[in-house]
Every structure is written in structure tokens, then in C-alpha cells.
PDB file of C-alpha atoms in Angstrom:
ATOM      1  CA  MET A 419     178.706-180.838  93.788  1.00  0.00           C
ATOM      2  CA  SER A 420     181.891-181.673  91.840  1.00  0.00           C
ATOM      3  CA  THR A 421     182.274-181.004  88.144  1.00  0.00           C
ATOM      4  CA  ASP A 422     182.865-184.741  87.493  1.00  0.00           C
ATOM      5  CA  HIS A 423     179.665-185.667  89.354  1.00  0.00           C
ATOM      6  CA  THR A 424     177.659-183.188  87.284  1.00  0.00           C
ATOM      7  CA  HIS A 425     179.248-184.490  84.083  1.00  0.00           C
ATOM      8  CA  VAL A 426     178.383-188.089  85.046  1.00  0.00           C
ATOM      9  CA  LYS A 427     174.749-187.119  85.597  1.00  0.00           C
ATOM     10  CA  ASP A 428     174.676-185.377  82.217  1.00  0.00           C
ATOM     11  CA  LEU A 429     176.177-188.424  80.509  1.00  0.00           C
ATOM     12  CA  LEU A 430     173.633-190.739  82.129  1.00  0.00           C
ATOM     13  CA  ARG A 431     170.771-188.454  81.112  1.00  0.00           C
ATOM     14  CA  ARG A 432     172.097-188.260  77.550  1.00  0.00           C
ATOM     15  CA  GLY A 433     172.637-192.035  77.445  1.00  0.00           C
ATOM     16  CA  LEU A 434     169.070-192.656  78.580  1.00  0.00           C
ATOM     17  CA  GLU A 435     167.711-190.304  75.914  1.00  0.00           C
ATOM     18  CA  TYR A 436     169.707-192.104  73.215  1.00  0.00           C
ATOM     19  CA  HIS A 437     168.613-195.456  74.642  1.00  0.00           C
ATOM     20  CA  LEU A 438     164.925-194.554  74.490  1.00  0.00           C
ATOM     21  CA  GLN A 439     165.390-193.384  70.894  1.00  0.00           C
ATOM     22  CA  GLY A 440     166.940-196.728  69.940  1.00  0.00           C
ATOM     23  CA  ARG A 441     170.352-195.165  69.309  1.00  0.00           C
ATOM     24  CA  LEU A 442     172.147-197.952  71.150  1.00  0.00           C
ATOM     25  CA  ALA A 443     175.718-197.248  70.025  1.00  0.00           C
ATOM     26  CA  GLU A 444     175.513-193.651  71.206  1.00  0.00           C
ATOM     27  CA  ALA A 445     173.803-194.684  74.444  1.00  0.00           C
ATOM     28  CA  ALA A 446     176.558-197.227  75.167  1.00  0.00           C
ATOM     29  CA  GLN A 447     179.200-194.600  74.474  1.00  0.00           C
ATOM     30  CA  ALA A 448     177.573-192.236  76.983  1.00  0.00           C
ATOM     31  CA  TYR A 449     177.288-194.937  79.670  1.00  0.00           C
ATOM     32  CA  ARG A 450     180.911-195.980  79.160  1.00  0.00           C
ATOM     33  CA  ALA A 451     182.038-192.368  79.377  1.00  0.00           C
ATOM     34  CA  ALA A 452     180.175-192.046  82.673  1.00  0.00           C
ATOM     35  CA  LEU A 453     181.965-195.118  84.003  1.00  0.00           C
ATOM     36  CA  GLU A 454     185.344-193.692  82.988  1.00  0.00           C
ATOM     37  CA  LEU A 455     184.615-190.769  85.302  1.00  0.00           C
ATOM     38  CA  ASP A 456     182.946-192.839  88.015  1.00  0.00           C
ATOM     39  CA  ALA A 457     183.698-196.555  87.866  1.00  0.00           C
ATOM     40  CA  ASP A 458     181.475-197.153  90.893  1.00  0.00           C
ATOM     41  CA  ASN A 459     178.296-195.678  89.424  1.00  0.00           C
ATOM     42  CA  ALA A 460     175.661-198.391  89.838  1.00  0.00           C
ATOM     43  CA  SER A 461     173.163-196.735  87.485  1.00  0.00           C
ATOM     44  CA  ALA A 462     175.707-196.582  84.658  1.00  0.00           C
ATOM     45  CA  HIS A 463     176.572-200.260  85.165  1.00  0.00           C
ATOM     46  CA  ASN A 464     172.883-201.215  85.221  1.00  0.00           C
ATOM     47  CA  ASN A 465     171.977-199.185  82.141  1.00  0.00           C
ATOM     48  CA  LEU A 466     174.957-200.445  80.158  1.00  0.00           C
ATOM     49  CA  GLY A 467     174.269-204.017  81.260  1.00  0.00           C
ATOM     50  CA  PHE A 468     170.652-203.747  80.131  1.00  0.00           C
ATOM     51  CA  LEU A 469     171.721-202.320  76.763  1.00  0.00           C
ATOM     52  CA  LEU A 470     174.274-205.088  76.246  1.00  0.00           C
ATOM     53  CA  ALA A 471     171.589-207.657  77.067  1.00  0.00           C
ATOM     54  CA  GLN A 472     169.403-206.134  74.359  1.00  0.00           C
ATOM     55  CA  GLN A 473     172.303-206.797  71.977  1.00  0.00           C
ATOM     56  CA  GLN A 474     172.696-210.346  73.381  1.00  0.00           C
ATOM     57  CA  ALA A 475     176.226-209.574  74.557  1.00  0.00           C
ATOM     58  CA  TRP A 476     175.448-211.763  77.529  1.00  0.00           C
ATOM     59  CA  ASP A 477     178.866-212.094  79.184  1.00  0.00           C
ATOM     60  CA  GLU A 478     179.610-208.369  79.315  1.00  0.00           C
ATOM     61  CA  ALA A 479     176.024-207.619  80.314  1.00  0.00           C
ATOM     62  CA  ARG A 480     176.355-210.020  83.252  1.00  0.00           C
ATOM     63  CA  VAL A 481     179.592-208.341  84.374  1.00  0.00           C
ATOM     64  CA  HIS A 482     178.036-204.871  84.476  1.00  0.00           C
ATOM     65  CA  LEU A 483     174.802-205.980  86.134  1.00  0.00           C
ATOM     66  CA  ARG A 484     176.693-207.865  88.838  1.00  0.00           C
ATOM     67  CA  ALA A 485     178.836-204.754  89.348  1.00  0.00           C
ATOM     68  CA  ALA A 486     175.673-202.701  89.814  1.00  0.00           C
ATOM     69  CA  LEU A 487     174.440-205.133  92.482  1.00  0.00           C
ATOM     70  CA  ARG A 488     177.801-205.212  94.209  1.00  0.00           C
ATOM     71  CA  LEU A 489     177.559-201.434  94.530  1.00  0.00           C
ATOM     72  CA  LYS A 490     173.805-201.341  95.276  1.00  0.00           C
ATOM     73  CA  PRO A 491     172.541-204.745  96.474  1.00  0.00           C
ATOM     74  CA  ASP A 492     168.969-203.457  96.734  1.00  0.00           C
ATOM     75  CA  MET A 493     168.743-202.069  93.177  1.00  0.00           C
ATOM     76  CA  ALA A 494     165.554-203.722  91.941  1.00  0.00           C
ATOM     77  CA  MET A 495     166.072-203.014  88.234  1.00  0.00           C
ATOM     78  CA  ALA A 496     169.574-204.518  88.307  1.00  0.00           C
ATOM     79  CA  HIS A 497     168.128-207.693  89.862  1.00  0.00           C
ATOM     80  CA  SER A 498     165.406-207.763  87.216  1.00  0.00           C
ATOM     81  CA  ASN A 499     167.820-207.169  84.329  1.00  0.00           C
ATOM     82  CA  LEU A 500     170.334-209.714  85.615  1.00  0.00           C
ATOM     83  CA  GLY A 501     167.525-212.241  86.079  1.00  0.00           C
ATOM     84  CA  GLN A 502     166.556-211.931  82.418  1.00  0.00           C
ATOM     85  CA  VAL A 503     170.178-212.376  81.308  1.00  0.00           C
ATOM     86  CA  LEU A 504     170.606-215.482  83.467  1.00  0.00           C
ATOM     87  CA  VAL A 505     167.411-217.072  82.145  1.00  0.00           C
ATOM     88  CA  ALA A 506     168.468-216.293  78.567  1.00  0.00           C
ATOM     89  CA  THR A 507     171.811-218.017  79.136  1.00  0.00           C
ATOM     90  CA  GLY A 508     170.345-221.124  80.762  1.00  0.00           C
ATOM     91  CA  GLU A 509     170.754-220.252  84.451  1.00  0.00           C
ATOM     92  CA  VAL A 510     166.998-220.383  84.932  1.00  0.00           C
ATOM     93  CA  ALA A 511     166.734-220.964  88.695  1.00  0.00           C
ATOM     94  CA  ASP A 512     169.162-218.140  89.554  1.00  0.00           C
ATOM     95  CA  GLY A 513     167.490-215.894  87.013  1.00  0.00           C
ATOM     96  CA  LYS A 514     164.038-216.418  88.486  1.00  0.00           C
ATOM     97  CA  HIS A 515     165.427-215.763  91.963  1.00  0.00           C
ATOM     98  CA  HIS A 516     166.711-212.339  90.868  1.00  0.00           C
ATOM     99  CA  LEU A 517     163.464-211.518  89.059  1.00  0.00           C
ATOM    100  CA  GLU A 518     161.417-212.380  92.134  1.00  0.00           C
ATOM    101  CA  GLN A 519     163.838-210.477  94.373  1.00  0.00           C
ATOM    102  CA  ALA A 520     163.242-207.391  92.234  1.00  0.00           C
ATOM    103  CA  THR A 521     159.502-207.533  92.949  1.00  0.00           C
ATOM    104  CA  ARG A 522     160.169-207.845  96.671  1.00  0.00           C
ATOM    105  CA  LEU A 523     162.553-204.880  96.652  1.00  0.00           C
ATOM    106  CA  ASP A 524     160.299-202.610  94.588  1.00  0.00           C
ATOM    107  CA  PRO A 525     156.741-203.994  94.565  1.00  0.00           C
ATOM    108  CA  GLU A 526     155.351-200.726  93.156  1.00  0.00           C
ATOM    109  CA  ASN A 527     157.443-200.957  89.987  1.00  0.00           C
ATOM    110  CA  PRO A 528     155.365-202.258  87.047  1.00  0.00           C
ATOM    111  CA  THR A 529     158.449-203.032  84.950  1.00  0.00           C
ATOM    112  CA  VAL A 530     159.844-205.618  87.357  1.00  0.00           C
ATOM    113  CA  TRP A 531     156.446-207.346  87.496  1.00  0.00           C
ATOM    114  CA  ASP A 532     156.198-207.329  83.696  1.00  0.00           C
ATOM    115  CA  ASN A 533     159.691-208.796  83.348  1.00  0.00           C
ATOM    116  CA  LEU A 534     158.756-211.547  85.804  1.00  0.00           C
ATOM    117  CA  ALA A 535     155.505-212.191  83.914  1.00  0.00           C
ATOM    118  CA  ARG A 536     157.346-212.578  80.611  1.00  0.00           C
ATOM    119  CA  ILE A 537     159.850-215.076  82.007  1.00  0.00           C
ATOM    120  CA  ARG A 538     157.174-217.078  83.819  1.00  0.00           C
ATOM    121  CA  LEU A 539     155.101-217.339  80.638  1.00  0.00           C
ATOM    122  CA  LEU A 540     158.130-218.418  78.611  1.00  0.00           C
ATOM    123  CA  GLY A 541     158.794-221.100  81.217  1.00  0.00           C
ATOM    124  CA  GLY A 542     155.228-222.397  81.090  1.00  0.00           C
ATOM    125  CA  ASP A 543     154.143-221.013  84.484  1.00  0.00           C
ATOM    126  CA  LEU A 544     150.907-219.593  83.098  1.00  0.00           C
ATOM    127  CA  GLN A 545     149.145-218.840  86.376  1.00  0.00           C
ATOM    128  CA  GLY A 546     152.282-217.277  87.851  1.00  0.00           C
ATOM    129  CA  GLY A 547     152.707-215.241  84.675  1.00  0.00           C
ATOM    130  CA  GLU A 548     149.110-214.063  84.835  1.00  0.00           C
ATOM    131  CA  TYR A 549     149.519-212.980  88.467  1.00  0.00           C
ATOM    132  CA  ALA A 550     152.675-210.993  87.695  1.00  0.00           C
ATOM    133  CA  ALA A 551     151.067-209.423  84.609  1.00  0.00           C
ATOM    134  CA  MET A 552     148.011-208.465  86.655  1.00  0.00           C
ATOM    135  CA  ARG A 553     150.223-206.764  89.252  1.00  0.00           C
ATOM    136  CA  ALA A 554     151.934-204.784  86.499  1.00  0.00           C
ATOM    137  CA  VAL A 555     148.617-203.651  84.977  1.00  0.00           C
ATOM    138  CA  ARG A 556     147.236-202.558  88.338  1.00  0.00           C
ATOM    139  CA  LEU A 557     150.292-200.376  88.848  1.00  0.00           C
ATOM    140  CA  GLN A 558     150.240-198.812  85.382  1.00  0.00           C
ATOM    141  CA  GLN A 559     146.832-199.118  83.777  1.00  0.00           C
ATOM    142  CA  ASP A 560     147.585-196.774  80.870  1.00  0.00           C
ATOM    143  CA  ASP A 561     150.367-198.915  79.359  1.00  0.00           C
ATOM    144  CA  PRO A 562     149.000-200.950  76.412  1.00  0.00           C
ATOM    145  CA  ALA A 563     151.973-203.332  76.414  1.00  0.00           C
ATOM    146  CA  LEU A 564     151.095-204.471  79.929  1.00  0.00           C
ATOM    147  CA  HIS A 565     147.508-205.210  78.878  1.00  0.00           C
ATOM    148  CA  VAL A 566     148.873-207.243  75.952  1.00  0.00           C
ATOM    149  CA  ARG A 567     151.035-209.292  78.335  1.00  0.00           C
ATOM    150  CA  LEU A 568     148.039-209.941  80.582  1.00  0.00           C
ATOM    151  CA  GLY A 569     145.905-210.855  77.578  1.00  0.00           C
ATOM    152  CA  THR A 570     148.566-213.262  76.354  1.00  0.00           C
ATOM    153  CA  SER A 571     148.734-214.930  79.767  1.00  0.00           C
ATOM    154  CA  VAL A 572     145.001-215.697  79.785  1.00  0.00           C
ATOM    155  CA  ALA A 573     144.955-216.634  76.074  1.00  0.00           C
ATOM    156  CA  LEU A 574     147.575-219.307  76.809  1.00  0.00           C
ATOM    157  CA  GLN A 575     145.127-220.700  79.389  1.00  0.00           C
ATOM    158  CA  ARG A 576     142.423-220.912  76.681  1.00  0.00           C
ATOM    159  CA  ARG A 577     140.343-218.087  78.187  1.00  0.00           C
ATOM    160  CA  THR A 578     139.966-216.497  74.790  1.00  0.00           C
ATOM    161  CA  ASP A 579     137.073-214.142  75.559  1.00  0.00           C
ATOM    162  CA  GLU A 580     139.017-212.597  78.445  1.00  0.00           C
ATOM    163  CA  ALA A 581     142.106-212.310  76.284  1.00  0.00           C
ATOM    164  CA  VAL A 582     140.181-210.459  73.571  1.00  0.00           C
ATOM    165  CA  GLU A 583     138.959-207.963  76.192  1.00  0.00           C
ATOM    166  CA  HIS A 584     142.521-207.246  77.306  1.00  0.00           C
ATOM    167  CA  PHE A 585     143.776-206.828  73.741  1.00  0.00           C
ATOM    168  CA  ARG A 586     140.906-204.461  72.925  1.00  0.00           C
ATOM    169  CA  ARG A 587     141.699-202.495  76.086  1.00  0.00           C
ATOM    170  CA  ALA A 588     145.277-202.133  74.857  1.00  0.00           C
ATOM    171  CA  LEU A 589     144.033-200.898  71.493  1.00  0.00           C
ATOM    172  CA  GLY A 590     141.769-198.400  73.230  1.00  0.00           C
ATOM    173  CA  LEU A 591     144.933-196.930  74.748  1.00  0.00           C
ATOM    174  CA  ASP A 592     146.929-197.129  71.510  1.00  0.00           C
ATOM    175  CA  PRO A 593     145.068-197.917  68.262  1.00  0.00           C
ATOM    176  CA  ASN A 594     148.426-198.379  66.489  1.00  0.00           C
ATOM    177  CA  HIS A 595     149.838-200.991  68.863  1.00  0.00           C
ATOM    178  CA  ALA A 596     150.994-203.680  66.425  1.00  0.00           C
ATOM    179  CA  GLU A 597     151.442-206.453  68.992  1.00  0.00           C
ATOM    180  CA  ALA A 598     147.942-205.870  70.380  1.00  0.00           C
ATOM    181  CA  TRP A 599     146.469-206.261  66.871  1.00  0.00           C
ATOM    182  CA  ALA A 600     148.566-209.380  66.280  1.00  0.00           C
ATOM    183  CA  GLN A 601     147.555-211.046  69.538  1.00  0.00           C
ATOM    184  CA  LEU A 602     143.912-210.043  69.026  1.00  0.00           C
ATOM    185  CA  GLY A 603     144.018-211.646  65.580  1.00  0.00           C
ATOM    186  CA  ILE A 604     145.543-214.863  66.913  1.00  0.00           C
ATOM    187  CA  ALA A 605     142.944-215.006  69.702  1.00  0.00           C
ATOM    188  CA  CYS A 606     140.122-214.517  67.182  1.00  0.00           C
ATOM    189  CA  PHE A 607     141.622-217.243  64.980  1.00  0.00           C
ATOM    190  CA  LEU A 608     141.717-219.683  67.902  1.00  0.00           C
ATOM    191  CA  HIS A 609     138.110-218.723  68.691  1.00  0.00           C
ATOM    192  CA  ASN A 610     137.201-219.494  65.050  1.00  0.00           C
ATOM    193  CA  ASP A 611     136.191-215.869  64.412  1.00  0.00           C
ATOM    194  CA  LEU A 612     138.047-215.959  61.120  1.00  0.00           C
ATOM    195  CA  GLY A 613     136.825-212.677  59.641  1.00  0.00           C
ATOM    196  CA  SER A 614     137.875-210.712  62.721  1.00  0.00           C
ATOM    197  CA  ALA A 615     141.160-212.622  62.778  1.00  0.00           C
ATOM    198  CA  CYS A 616     141.992-211.628  59.195  1.00  0.00           C
ATOM    199  CA  ASP A 617     141.092-207.998  59.883  1.00  0.00           C
ATOM    200  CA  ALA A 618     143.205-207.773  63.062  1.00  0.00           C
ATOM    201  CA  LEU A 619     146.181-209.625  61.587  1.00  0.00           C
ATOM    202  CA  GLY A 620     146.051-207.468  58.472  1.00  0.00           C
ATOM    203  CA  ARG A 621     146.182-204.366  60.674  1.00  0.00           C
ATOM    204  CA  ALA A 622     149.120-205.808  62.615  1.00  0.00           C
ATOM    205  CA  LEU A 623     151.055-206.423  59.414  1.00  0.00           C
ATOM    206  CA  ALA A 624     150.270-202.949  58.093  1.00  0.00           C
ATOM    207  CA  LEU A 625     151.905-201.564  61.239  1.00  0.00           C
ATOM    208  CA  ARG A 626     154.717-204.132  61.444  1.00  0.00           C
ATOM    209  CA  PRO A 627     155.259-205.873  58.091  1.00  0.00           C
ATOM    210  CA  ASP A 628     158.038-208.136  59.397  1.00  0.00           C
ATOM    211  CA  ASP A 629     155.832-209.833  62.037  1.00  0.00           C
ATOM    212  CA  ALA A 630     156.290-213.487  61.044  1.00  0.00           C
ATOM    213  CA  ASN A 631     153.879-214.807  63.666  1.00  0.00           C
ATOM    214  CA  ALA A 632     151.085-212.523  62.461  1.00  0.00           C
ATOM    215  CA  GLU A 633     151.758-213.400  58.815  1.00  0.00           C
ATOM    216  CA  ARG A 634     151.681-217.127  59.540  1.00  0.00           C
ATOM    217  CA  HIS A 635     148.384-216.898  61.411  1.00  0.00           C
ATOM    218  CA  LEU A 636     146.891-214.734  58.659  1.00  0.00           C
ATOM    219  CA  ALA A 637     147.762-217.451  56.134  1.00  0.00           C
ATOM    220  CA  LEU A 638     146.216-220.075  58.425  1.00  0.00           C
ATOM    221  CA  ALA A 639     143.044-217.982  58.813  1.00  0.00           C
ATOM    222  CA  ARG A 640     142.758-217.575  55.047  1.00  0.00           C
ATOM    223  CA  LEU A 641     143.238-221.294  54.639  1.00  0.00           C
ATOM    224  CA  ALA A 642     140.422-221.963  57.126  1.00  0.00           C
ATOM    225  CA  LEU A 643     138.215-219.595  55.120  1.00  0.00           C
ATOM    226  CA  GLY A 644     138.899-221.614  51.983  1.00  0.00           C
ATOM    227  CA  GLU A 645     141.152-218.954  50.438  1.00  0.00           C
ATOM    228  CA  THR A 646     143.778-221.548  49.560  1.00  0.00           C
ATOM    229  CA  ASP A 647     145.706-219.597  46.937  1.00  0.00           C
ATOM    230  CA  ALA A 648     145.993-216.599  49.281  1.00  0.00           C
ATOM    231  CA  ALA A 649     147.193-218.921  52.043  1.00  0.00           C
ATOM    232  CA  ILE A 650     149.846-220.472  49.775  1.00  0.00           C
ATOM    233  CA  ALA A 651     151.045-217.007  48.745  1.00  0.00           C
ATOM    234  CA  GLY A 652     151.257-216.017  52.409  1.00  0.00           C
ATOM    235  CA  PHE A 653     153.264-219.094  53.379  1.00  0.00           C
ATOM    236  CA  GLU A 654     155.608-218.654  50.404  1.00  0.00           C
ATOM    237  CA  HIS A 655     156.177-214.977  51.182  1.00  0.00           C
ATOM    238  CA  LEU A 656     156.951-215.832  54.797  1.00  0.00           C
ATOM    239  CA  LEU A 657     159.440-218.524  53.779  1.00  0.00           C
ATOM    240  CA  GLU A 658     161.229-216.113  51.454  1.00  0.00           C
ATOM    241  CA  ARG A 659     162.122-214.076  54.540  1.00  0.00           C
ATOM    242  CA  HIS A 660     162.367-216.930  57.043  1.00  0.00           C
ATOM    243  CA  PRO A 661     163.528-220.065  55.196  1.00  0.00           C
ATOM    244  CA  GLU A 662     164.377-221.684  58.535  1.00  0.00           C
ATOM    245  CA  ASP A 663     160.699-221.675  59.624  1.00  0.00           C
ATOM    246  CA  GLY A 664     160.031-225.402  59.501  1.00  0.00           C
ATOM    247  CA  GLN A 665     156.457-225.292  60.813  1.00  0.00           C
ATOM    248  CA  THR A 666     155.395-222.889  58.070  1.00  0.00           C
ATOM    249  CA  ARG A 667     157.146-225.053  55.472  1.00  0.00           C
ATOM    250  CA  LEU A 668     155.303-228.128  56.744  1.00  0.00           C
ATOM    251  CA  ASP A 669     151.976-226.273  56.635  1.00  0.00           C
ATOM    252  CA  LEU A 670     152.738-225.196  53.065  1.00  0.00           C
ATOM    253  CA  ALA A 671     153.501-228.783  52.064  1.00  0.00           C
ATOM    254  CA  ALA A 672     150.127-229.919  53.406  1.00  0.00           C
ATOM    255  CA  VAL A 673     148.289-227.158  51.536  1.00  0.00           C
ATOM    256  CA  LEU A 674     150.127-227.917  48.303  1.00  0.00           C
ATOM    257  CA  LEU A 675     148.999-231.527  48.626  1.00  0.00           C
ATOM    258  CA  SER A 676     145.395-230.372  48.956  1.00  0.00           C
ATOM    259  CA  ARG A 677     145.867-228.508  45.647  1.00  0.00           C
ATOM    260  CA  HIS A 678     147.126-231.704  43.949  1.00  0.00           C
ATOM    261  CA  ARG A 679     150.733-230.497  43.743  1.00  0.00           C
ATOM    262  CA  PRO A 680     152.622-233.496  45.185  1.00  0.00           C
ATOM    263  CA  ASP A 681     155.993-232.672  43.613  1.00  0.00           C
ATOM    264  CA  ASP A 682     155.936-229.173  45.100  1.00  0.00           C
ATOM    265  CA  ALA A 683     154.850-230.637  48.452  1.00  0.00           C
ATOM    266  CA  LEU A 684     157.760-233.113  48.415  1.00  0.00           C
ATOM    267  CA  ALA A 685     160.197-230.304  47.642  1.00  0.00           C
ATOM    268  CA  GLN A 686     159.012-228.488  50.772  1.00  0.00           C
ATOM    269  CA  LEU A 687     159.197-231.665  52.861  1.00  0.00           C
ATOM    270  CA  ASP A 688     162.756-232.310  51.638  1.00  0.00           C
ATOM    271  CA  ALA A 689     163.745-228.822  52.788  1.00  0.00           C
ATOM    272  CA  LEU A 690     162.577-229.374  56.377  1.00  0.00           C
ATOM    273  CA  PRO A 691     165.116-229.499  59.220  1.00  0.00           C
ATOM    274  CA  GLU A 692     166.102-233.074  59.980  1.00  0.00           C
ATOM    275  CA  ALA A 693     164.222-233.349  63.291  1.00  0.00           C
ATOM    276  CA  LEU A 694     160.996-231.996  61.813  1.00  0.00           C
ATOM    277  CA  ARG A 695     161.397-234.162  58.704  1.00  0.00           C
ATOM    278  CA  ARG A 696     161.165-237.215  60.976  1.00  0.00           C
ATOM    279  CA  SER A 697     158.018-235.989  62.729  1.00  0.00           C
ATOM    280  CA  GLU A 698     154.866-238.061  62.265  1.00  0.00           C
ATOM    281  CA  LYS A 699     153.076-235.216  60.500  1.00  0.00           C
ATOM    282  CA  ALA A 700     155.877-234.793  57.951  1.00  0.00           C
ATOM    283  CA  VAL A 701     156.203-238.553  57.420  1.00  0.00           C
ATOM    284  CA  PHE A 702     152.447-238.911  56.864  1.00  0.00           C
ATOM    285  CA  HIS A 703     152.363-236.100  54.306  1.00  0.00           C
ATOM    286  CA  ARG A 704     155.397-237.537  52.506  1.00  0.00           C
ATOM    287  CA  ALA A 705     153.560-240.832  52.153  1.00  0.00           C
ATOM    288  CA  VAL A 706     150.452-239.135  50.786  1.00  0.00           C
ATOM    289  CA  ALA A 707     152.561-237.097  48.349  1.00  0.00           C
ATOM    290  CA  LEU A 708     154.343-240.206  47.082  1.00  0.00           C
ATOM    291  CA  ARG A 709     151.036-241.958  46.476  1.00  0.00           C
ATOM    292  CA  ALA A 710     149.640-238.864  44.750  1.00  0.00           C
ATOM    293  CA  ARG A 711     152.415-238.887  42.193  1.00  0.00           C
ATOM    294  CA  GLY A 712     152.014-242.594  41.537  1.00  0.00           C
ATOM    295  CA  ASP A 713     154.564-244.238  43.846  1.00  0.00           C
ATOM    296  CA  CYS A 714     151.956-246.169  45.798  1.00  0.00           C
ATOM    297  CA  ALA A 715     154.330-248.919  46.973  1.00  0.00           C
ATOM    298  CA  SER A 716     156.656-246.490  48.762  1.00  0.00           C
ATOM    299  CA  GLY A 717     153.781-244.402  50.064  1.00  0.00           C
ATOM    300  CA  ASP A 718     151.890-247.411  51.433  1.00  0.00           C
ATOM    301  CA  GLU A 719     155.002-248.759  53.150  1.00  0.00           C
ATOM    302  CA  ILE A 720     155.420-245.456  54.995  1.00  0.00           C
ATOM    303  CA  LEU A 721     151.704-245.294  55.812  1.00  0.00           C
ATOM    304  CA  ARG A 722     151.807-248.774  57.357  1.00  0.00           C
ATOM    305  CA  SER A 723     154.623-247.691  59.655  1.00  0.00           C
ATOM    306  CA  VAL A 724     152.551-244.667  60.736  1.00  0.00           C
ATOM    307  CA  ALA A 725     149.410-246.786  61.189  1.00  0.00           C
ATOM    308  CA  ASP A 726     151.297-249.285  63.362  1.00  0.00           C
ATOM    309  CA  ASN A 727     152.046-246.620  65.988  1.00  0.00           C
ATOM    310  CA  PRO A 728     149.178-247.078  68.498  1.00  0.00           C
ATOM    311  CA  THR A 729     149.786-243.724  70.180  1.00  0.00           C
ATOM    312  CA  GLY A 730     150.451-241.752  67.025  1.00  0.00           C
ATOM    313  CA  GLU A 731     148.341-238.739  66.172  1.00  0.00           C
ATOM    314  CA  TYR A 732     148.261-239.746  62.484  1.00  0.00           C
ATOM    315  CA  ALA A 733     147.681-243.506  62.940  1.00  0.00           C
ATOM    316  CA  GLU A 734     143.956-243.373  62.206  1.00  0.00           C
ATOM    317  CA  ARG A 735     144.475-241.080  59.222  1.00  0.00           C
ATOM    318  CA  ALA A 736     147.074-243.469  57.822  1.00  0.00           C
ATOM    319  CA  LYS A 737     144.680-246.417  58.270  1.00  0.00           C
ATOM    320  CA  ALA A 738     141.935-244.453  56.494  1.00  0.00           C
ATOM    321  CA  VAL A 739     144.184-243.731  53.507  1.00  0.00           C
ATOM    322  CA  LEU A 740     145.284-247.371  53.320  1.00  0.00           C
ATOM    323  CA  GLY A 741     141.680-248.541  53.616  1.00  0.00           C
ATOM    324  CA  ALA A 742     140.628-246.305  50.743  1.00  0.00           C
ATOM    325  CA  HIS A 743     143.302-247.811  48.500  1.00  0.00           C
TER     326      HIS A 743
END
């Protein structure tokens, strides 16, 4: 075995260790050093391509992953990694082809099934996502993340009880798995088990304080419990960190209206992105806010336009407000 070959193996091993520790700059340096010694090393190209994809450096990631497949056409992980990059950059059909090819090349690899499950779920193929997630779990039953993916796939199909079982199974494997707590909390919220939802979402946020999805659902659960001030505080805290979150801003506007704060509600509605500001929900709440602060003429004009939409979700609510005038 040549000295260069041994050095390449050492660099790849070191790069993988750095990669697993989240030290991406050092991992990339090790992979690049390996490629300087052996430009035709498929593993180095694949690992570097995957790392670059994590950093959303899509073009360079694609170059390295295609190089890996040119050198090793049957490398399942390179197909899987390239598939994810292609889907992320809008080449969905080609991306899915590579992801599916990975499962054919290495059907005993839980990672390629999990990657396929994630992409199918993102694309709305819920049954296909569930099948792929189930294959991954069967291959590696002690991985809590795989149980969370499977739970998410059935939760999206409104099989909440099954989803809760999968999330609890994940937590049995790892009681500190933040995503499992978050998804369990969301499932409980959708099942109207509000106390359990608050408990699970609180645990998720204790483990991962920057989880915006968990924080939003915790605020919604508190609102459903009648804890309006706590819900408002939760929405406001979330918007301090994510001012671009239009859905949370719209929810906050609605809650502020329920607390007889129309000026504050209008300020939130004015801050919505343009497309969301034109949504029927936002328009309806603007009308109600205008009426609440005394501008009934403007509010009623907007409400009539909402009421005149026969297919609108808020048409009946607008008619009810106008009828109560």
C-alpha cells in the first residue's frame, strides 16, 4: 500500500470525524486535501459534496457528487445525496430518480430510505413517504430520528394516534430527542389534548430553544386553553426572532383583536408580506379591526367584498358581522 493511499485514508477518516462533530470547515479541508492526493477518490467527492449541500453551496456540491458517480456509478449514497441537491434546486424529477436509484442499489441502507421518505413527504407523496420511512425503521429500529420521520408521515395523513405511538417510541430510545418532543406536542395539539401538547412542546423548547415551529404551536395551544396573554407573549417572542413569519403575525393580529386592541392588530396586519396581506383571512381581520376602532364605513365596505365571495372561507363570518351591525 502506497504512502499516498494511506494518507488519503487517514484524511478521509479525519474528515468524517470532523464532519460528525459539526466541524464543517475542518472536514472540508480534510476532504479537499484527500482529493489533492487522489483526484479520483469517489468517497472524498461524495463526502465533500454532501458537506457542501449542507451549506447550500449547491453548484459545487453537484459537481463533486456527479464526479463521485462518474467514478463509481453504483455508489448508492452519492445517488441519494445528489438526488437531494437536485430536488433542492428545482430539478425534482431527476432528483427523485437518483433517490429511488439509491434504494435499488443498496436496499439495506436505512439512510437512503430515510432520505427518500423526507423528499416524498416534502413533495406531498404521503403514502410513498410512509412506505420509505417504514423501510428505514425496519432496517434500523434503534434510531429515534427514523421513528420521528415515520410518525410525521402518518400524522400528515391524520392518523394521530399512530403518530403519537411512533413519537413515544422515539422518546423511549432517546428521552432528550427535541424533534420527537416537538412532533409529539403538535400531534397532541391536533388531537385536542392541549395539556399534553403544552407539556411536550415545553420540553422540546427546553432542549432546543430556537425551534420556531414548536414555539408557535405552544402559543396556539395556550390560546386554545384560554391563556391569551401567554399566547400573545409567545407570538411576540417568536416574531422578535423571526419577523418574516407572516402566519404567526396574522395569528397575533387575530388574538389582539380578541383582546380589544384593534390598533395593535392593524399594526401587525400592516407588517404582513404583500401576498399574505391580500389573503381573505387578513382582509377579514382588517375589516373587523377598522370597525372596532370606529371606522365602520371602511370596515363594512371591506366586509361586503368578503361576503360577496361565494366560495370564500370567511364569507359567512363577514355576513354575520354585517348582520350584527
